[in-house]
Amino acid sequence: MSFPQPYTGFPEAKYHKLTLAAEGVLLLSFNRPPVNAWIDPKWRELAEILRTVRDDPDVSAIVLAGEGRCFTAGLDLNEQSLSTIVAELPDAARRAFAMRGHIRDFQEAISWFEHVEKPVIAAAHGVAYGLAIDIMSACDVRYAARTTRFSIKEVDVGLAADIGTLQRFPKIVGNDSLVRELCYTAREFDAAEAKEIGFLSKVVEGGREEVVDAAIKTATIIASKAPIAVRGTKIYLLHSRDHSVEEGLRYTQALNSALLQSDDMPVAMLAVMQKQTPKFSKL
């Protein structure tokens, strides 16, 4: 099979471009020109795509990017769907429940980058504002082109970030003072600073093509590894983020008692001894 080729697992995608970039690697690109701004149907479609990919044995790793001139500029400020729904309700309590449900569904859509249980590498270029930080914070690995500009933009449009940045970003960066500065001021920071504070693991010279290529190379390596081991590792890392060391160890005991019974370990060990490339069953 030659690559790249269109991904046929979700042919009805309207706001996203889906490509099999390499063996086991899905390139998932935001595709809503000119700046990949987010509207209600776009994030609902994203959640459906990730649900599909979770159960697709032909995909072992995901590269996330933006088509066109940027990763994403965040929410489309002209979006009226929520205000229209709220306006039709008779009182404040009912409007509050409707708004709460909308926020919950939006949060859950972005959390699917974790629920998918397959490593996701974000490859940013151009601008990555607002919701971009929510999204990248939910990804496993974050790369960016040298000229990428970031901003936790929500306070500039009159709201507190509510889709995951305030919960995930502080745990990634680990500098409480800086987190508060960036969240309170919405100031831009560049890729060099993003790497310095630990938000990015790699800054790539060039633009979209170069950073996506770098992400695909890493994703291809991940996709070549034992799928049980990779998926288990992601599950354990996510669990450990929100639990104590002791709780994480006990969780690993329970799940690994099953995972260690897979064929992947003897296949991998034999390949190492024979200095061959292992061939694993799909998951």
Short mmCIF file of C-alpha atoms in Angstrom, two decimals:
data_model
loop_
_atom_site.label_atom_id
_atom_site.label_comp_id
_atom_site.label_asym_id
_atom_site.label_seq_id
_atom_site.Cartn_x
_atom_site.Cartn_y
_atom_site.Cartn_z
CA MET A 1 0.00 0.00 0.00
CA SER A 2 1.31 3.44 -0.93
CA PHE A 3 0.93 6.58 1.18
CA PRO A 4 -0.52 9.13 1.56
CA GLN A 5 -4.06 8.13 0.67
CA PRO A 6 -7.57 9.29 1.69
CA TYR A 7 -8.96 7.84 4.90
CA THR A 8 -12.25 6.09 4.10
CA GLY A 9 -13.34 5.34 7.65
CA PHE A 10 -15.28 8.62 7.94
CA PRO A 11 -16.19 9.72 4.39
CA GLU A 12 -18.83 12.22 5.49
CA ALA A 13 -16.35 14.66 7.11
CA LYS A 14 -17.23 18.27 6.25
CA TYR A 15 -14.95 20.31 8.50
CA HIS A 16 -11.95 18.00 8.63
CA LYS A 17 -9.57 16.44 6.12
CA LEU A 18 -8.60 12.84 6.84
CA THR A 19 -5.56 11.18 5.28
CA LEU A 20 -3.63 7.99 5.95
CA ALA A 21 -0.18 9.55 5.97
CA ALA A 22 1.79 6.36 6.66
CA GLU A 23 1.19 2.81 7.83
CA GLY A 24 -1.02 3.12 10.91
CA VAL A 25 -0.87 6.95 10.94
CA LEU A 26 -3.92 9.17 10.45
CA LEU A 27 -3.40 12.83 9.56
CA LEU A 28 -6.44 14.65 10.94
CA SER A 29 -6.55 18.26 9.72
CA PHE A 30 -8.93 21.04 10.66
CA ASN A 31 -10.42 22.28 7.41
CA ARG A 32 -12.66 25.31 7.77
CA PRO A 33 -11.09 28.23 5.89
CA PRO A 34 -9.78 30.78 6.34
CA VAL A 35 -8.58 30.21 9.94
CA ASN A 36 -10.22 26.92 10.99
CA ALA A 37 -12.52 28.71 13.44
CA TRP A 38 -14.86 26.52 15.46
CA ILE A 39 -18.63 26.30 15.24
CA ASP A 40 -20.99 23.84 16.90
CA PRO A 41 -21.18 21.31 14.02
CA LYS A 42 -17.38 21.27 13.70
CA TRP A 43 -16.61 20.06 17.21
CA ARG A 44 -19.51 17.60 17.12
CA GLU A 45 -18.06 16.16 13.91
CA LEU A 46 -14.63 15.97 15.54
CA ALA A 47 -16.01 13.84 18.37
CA GLU A 48 -17.62 11.45 15.88
CA ILE A 49 -14.37 11.13 13.96
CA LEU A 50 -12.41 10.29 17.10
CA ARG A 51 -15.01 7.73 18.18
CA THR A 52 -14.62 6.07 14.79
CA VAL A 53 -10.83 6.16 14.91
CA ARG A 54 -10.71 4.67 18.41
CA ASP A 55 -12.21 1.44 17.07
CA ASP A 56 -10.29 1.37 13.78
CA PRO A 57 -7.48 -1.22 13.91
CA ASP A 58 -5.82 0.39 10.88
CA VAL A 59 -5.00 3.54 12.89
CA SER A 60 -2.40 3.35 15.65
CA ALA A 61 -1.38 7.01 15.95
CA ILE A 62 -2.86 10.37 14.98
CA VAL A 63 -1.25 13.59 13.76
CA LEU A 64 -3.40 16.67 14.31
CA ALA A 65 -2.87 19.74 12.13
CA GLY A 66 -4.64 22.66 10.49
CA GLU A 67 -5.16 23.17 6.77
CA GLY A 68 -4.28 26.52 5.23
CA ARG A 69 -2.63 29.37 7.03
CA CYS A 70 -2.94 28.29 10.67
CA PHE A 71 -3.67 25.53 13.18
CA THR A 72 -6.80 27.27 14.46
CA ALA A 73 -7.69 30.81 15.53
CA GLY A 74 -10.20 29.47 18.07
CA LEU A 75 -13.94 29.99 18.27
CA ASP A 76 -15.89 31.59 15.45
CA LEU A 77 -17.21 34.70 17.20
CA ASN A 78 -20.06 34.92 14.70
CA GLU A 79 -21.46 31.56 15.85
CA GLN A 80 -25.06 32.04 17.05
CA SER A 81 -26.31 28.49 17.69
CA LEU A 82 -26.11 28.58 21.49
CA SER A 83 -27.59 32.05 21.85
CA THR A 84 -30.46 31.02 19.58
CA ILE A 85 -31.24 27.97 21.71
CA VAL A 86 -30.99 29.92 24.96
CA ALA A 87 -33.19 32.74 23.68
CA GLU A 88 -36.04 30.30 23.05
CA LEU A 89 -36.19 29.16 26.68
CA PRO A 90 -38.56 30.89 29.11
CA ASP A 91 -36.44 31.52 32.21
CA ALA A 92 -32.91 31.80 33.58
CA ALA A 93 -32.87 28.34 35.18
CA ARG A 94 -33.77 26.57 31.95
CA ARG A 95 -31.29 28.68 30.02
CA ALA A 96 -28.60 27.75 32.56
CA PHE A 97 -29.27 24.02 32.19
CA ALA A 98 -29.18 24.31 28.40
CA MET A 99 -25.91 26.23 28.51
CA ARG A 100 -24.42 23.76 30.98
CA GLY A 101 -25.30 20.86 28.69
CA HIS A 102 -23.73 22.61 25.72
CA ILE A 103 -20.49 23.26 27.62
CA ARG A 104 -20.43 19.66 28.85
CA ASP A 105 -20.80 18.27 25.32
CA PHE A 106 -18.11 20.63 24.01
CA GLN A 107 -15.72 19.62 26.79
CA GLU A 108 -16.39 15.95 26.09
CA ALA A 109 -15.68 16.41 22.37
CA ILE A 110 -12.21 17.80 23.10
CA SER A 111 -11.60 15.15 25.77
CA TRP A 112 -11.92 12.57 23.01
CA PHE A 113 -8.26 13.24 22.22
CA GLU A 114 -7.68 11.37 25.49
CA HIS A 115 -10.55 8.88 25.16
CA VAL A 116 -9.32 7.73 21.74
CA GLU A 117 -6.58 5.78 23.59
CA LYS A 118 -4.17 6.21 20.67
CA PRO A 119 -1.30 8.72 20.80
CA VAL A 120 -2.12 12.11 19.27
CA ILE A 121 0.64 14.45 18.09
CA ALA A 122 -0.41 18.07 17.58
CA ALA A 123 1.51 19.86 14.82
CA ALA A 124 0.78 23.60 14.99
CA HIS A 125 1.64 26.41 12.60
CA GLY A 126 0.49 29.99 12.08
CA VAL A 127 -1.65 30.94 15.06
CA ALA A 128 -2.93 28.70 17.83
CA TYR A 129 -5.36 30.79 19.84
CA GLY A 130 -7.99 30.06 22.45
CA LEU A 131 -9.51 26.66 21.75
CA ALA A 132 -6.21 25.65 20.14
CA ILE A 133 -4.66 25.53 23.62
CA ASP A 134 -7.57 23.44 24.95
CA ILE A 135 -7.04 21.01 22.09
CA MET A 136 -3.26 20.83 22.22
CA SER A 137 -3.34 20.37 25.99
CA ALA A 138 -5.46 17.24 25.47
CA CYS A 139 -2.93 15.79 23.00
CA ASP A 140 -0.04 13.51 23.93
CA VAL A 141 2.80 15.26 22.09
CA ARG A 142 2.99 18.85 20.86
CA TYR A 143 5.16 20.19 18.03
CA ALA A 144 5.05 23.61 16.37
CA ALA A 145 6.65 25.48 13.52
CA ARG A 146 9.15 28.12 14.64
CA THR A 147 6.85 31.03 13.69
CA THR A 148 3.74 29.74 15.48
CA ARG A 149 2.06 32.20 17.86
CA PHE A 150 0.06 31.04 20.86
CA SER A 151 -2.47 32.73 23.12
CA ILE A 152 -4.88 31.65 25.84
CA LYS A 153 -7.24 34.15 24.31
CA GLU A 154 -10.49 33.70 26.22
CA VAL A 155 -10.28 36.69 28.56
CA ASP A 156 -9.99 38.97 25.53
CA VAL A 157 -13.49 37.90 24.46
CA GLY A 158 -14.96 38.12 27.94
CA LEU A 159 -14.94 34.56 29.22
CA ALA A 160 -12.90 32.15 31.31
CA ALA A 161 -11.51 29.23 29.32
CA ASP A 162 -13.95 26.37 29.89
CA ILE A 163 -13.00 23.52 27.52
CA GLY A 164 -9.92 22.18 29.31
CA THR A 165 -7.05 24.68 29.22
CA LEU A 166 -7.38 25.69 32.87
CA GLN A 167 -7.43 22.04 33.93
CA ARG A 168 -4.69 20.59 31.69
CA PHE A 169 -2.30 23.43 30.82
CA PRO A 170 -1.12 24.01 34.44
CA LYS A 171 -0.22 20.32 34.80
CA ILE A 172 1.77 20.40 31.57
CA VAL A 173 3.67 23.61 32.27
CA GLY A 174 4.13 23.28 36.03
CA ASN A 175 4.77 27.01 36.57
CA ASP A 176 1.77 28.42 38.43
CA SER A 177 2.87 32.04 38.16
CA LEU A 178 3.38 31.87 34.40
CA VAL A 179 0.13 29.97 33.86
CA ARG A 180 -1.78 32.70 35.66
CA GLU A 181 0.03 35.43 33.73
CA LEU A 182 -0.80 33.85 30.37
CA CYS A 183 -4.41 33.12 31.33
CA TYR A 184 -5.10 36.54 32.89
CA THR A 185 -3.45 38.64 30.18
CA ALA A 186 -4.04 36.58 26.99
CA ARG A 187 -0.60 37.72 25.83
CA GLU A 188 0.94 35.99 22.86
CA PHE A 189 3.88 33.66 23.33
CA ASP A 190 5.97 32.17 20.57
CA ALA A 191 7.12 28.62 19.89
CA ALA A 192 10.48 29.16 21.57
CA GLU A 193 8.80 30.21 24.82
CA ALA A 194 6.26 27.40 24.50
CA LYS A 195 9.10 24.89 24.34
CA GLU A 196 11.00 26.58 27.15
CA ILE A 197 8.02 26.22 29.50
CA GLY A 198 7.42 22.60 28.52
CA PHE A 199 4.28 23.01 26.44
CA LEU A 200 6.08 21.86 23.27
CA SER A 201 8.62 19.08 22.91
CA LYS A 202 9.85 20.16 19.47
CA VAL A 203 10.09 23.38 17.47
CA VAL A 204 10.52 22.82 13.74
CA GLU A 205 12.09 25.19 11.24
CA GLY A 206 9.74 26.01 8.37
CA GLY A 207 5.96 26.01 8.17
CA ARG A 208 3.05 23.61 8.06
CA GLU A 209 4.66 21.06 5.76
CA GLU A 210 7.80 20.76 7.85
CA VAL A 211 6.09 20.46 11.24
CA VAL A 212 3.54 17.96 9.93
CA ASP A 213 6.33 15.88 8.37
CA ALA A 214 8.17 15.85 11.70
CA ALA A 215 5.01 14.75 13.50
CA ILE A 216 4.33 12.01 10.95
CA LYS A 217 7.85 10.65 11.41
CA THR A 218 7.32 10.36 15.16
CA ALA A 219 3.83 8.92 14.70
CA THR A 220 5.22 6.31 12.30
CA ILE A 221 7.69 5.16 14.93
CA ILE A 222 4.89 4.94 17.50
CA ALA A 223 2.68 3.01 15.07
CA SER A 224 5.43 0.43 14.59
CA LYS A 225 5.47 -0.46 18.29
CA ALA A 226 3.41 -3.12 20.05
CA PRO A 227 -0.15 -1.69 20.04
CA ILE A 228 -1.09 -3.21 23.40
CA ALA A 229 1.97 -1.60 24.99
CA VAL A 230 1.35 1.81 23.42
CA ARG A 231 -2.34 1.91 24.28
CA GLY A 232 -1.67 0.67 27.80
CA THR A 233 1.02 3.31 28.28
CA LYS A 234 -1.37 6.11 27.29
CA ILE A 235 -4.04 4.77 29.65
CA TYR A 236 -1.54 4.60 32.53
CA LEU A 237 -0.12 8.08 31.90
CA LEU A 238 -3.57 9.65 31.88
CA HIS A 239 -4.54 7.81 35.06
CA SER A 240 -1.30 8.81 36.79
CA ARG A 241 -1.84 12.49 35.97
CA ASP A 242 -4.85 12.63 38.27
CA HIS A 243 -3.96 10.02 40.91
CA SER A 244 -1.26 9.32 43.47
CA VAL A 245 1.75 7.14 42.72
CA GLU A 246 0.31 4.35 44.87
CA GLU A 247 -3.05 4.51 43.09
CA GLY A 248 -1.29 4.46 39.73
CA LEU A 249 0.75 1.41 40.66
CA ARG A 250 -2.32 -0.49 41.82
CA TYR A 251 -4.18 0.43 38.64
CA THR A 252 -1.25 -0.85 36.59
CA GLN A 253 -1.19 -4.11 38.56
CA ALA A 254 -4.83 -4.75 37.74
CA LEU A 255 -4.72 -3.89 34.04
CA ASN A 256 -1.28 -5.29 33.26
CA SER A 257 -2.32 -8.67 34.65
CA ALA A 258 -4.45 -8.86 31.50
CA LEU A 259 -2.26 -6.94 29.04
CA LEU A 260 0.81 -9.07 29.77
CA GLN A 261 -1.04 -12.06 28.36
CA SER A 262 -1.02 -10.64 24.81
CA ASP A 263 1.11 -12.10 22.03
CA ASP A 264 2.88 -8.76 21.58
CA MET A 265 5.54 -9.34 24.22
CA PRO A 266 6.93 -12.65 22.87
CA VAL A 267 6.74 -11.27 19.32
CA ALA A 268 8.72 -8.18 20.35
CA MET A 269 11.28 -10.15 22.36
CA LEU A 270 11.87 -12.62 19.53
CA ALA A 271 12.33 -9.78 17.05
CA VAL A 272 14.92 -8.15 19.31
CA MET A 273 16.87 -11.39 19.68
CA GLN A 274 16.74 -12.07 15.93
CA LYS A 275 17.41 -8.41 15.06
CA GLN A 276 14.28 -8.30 12.91
CA THR A 277 11.36 -5.89 12.64
CA PRO A 278 8.43 -7.27 14.66
CA LYS A 279 5.01 -7.73 13.06
CA PHE A 280 2.16 -7.22 15.51
CA SER A 281 -1.52 -8.06 15.16
CA LYS A 282 -3.71 -4.98 14.78
CA LEU A 283 -5.68 -3.67 17.73
#
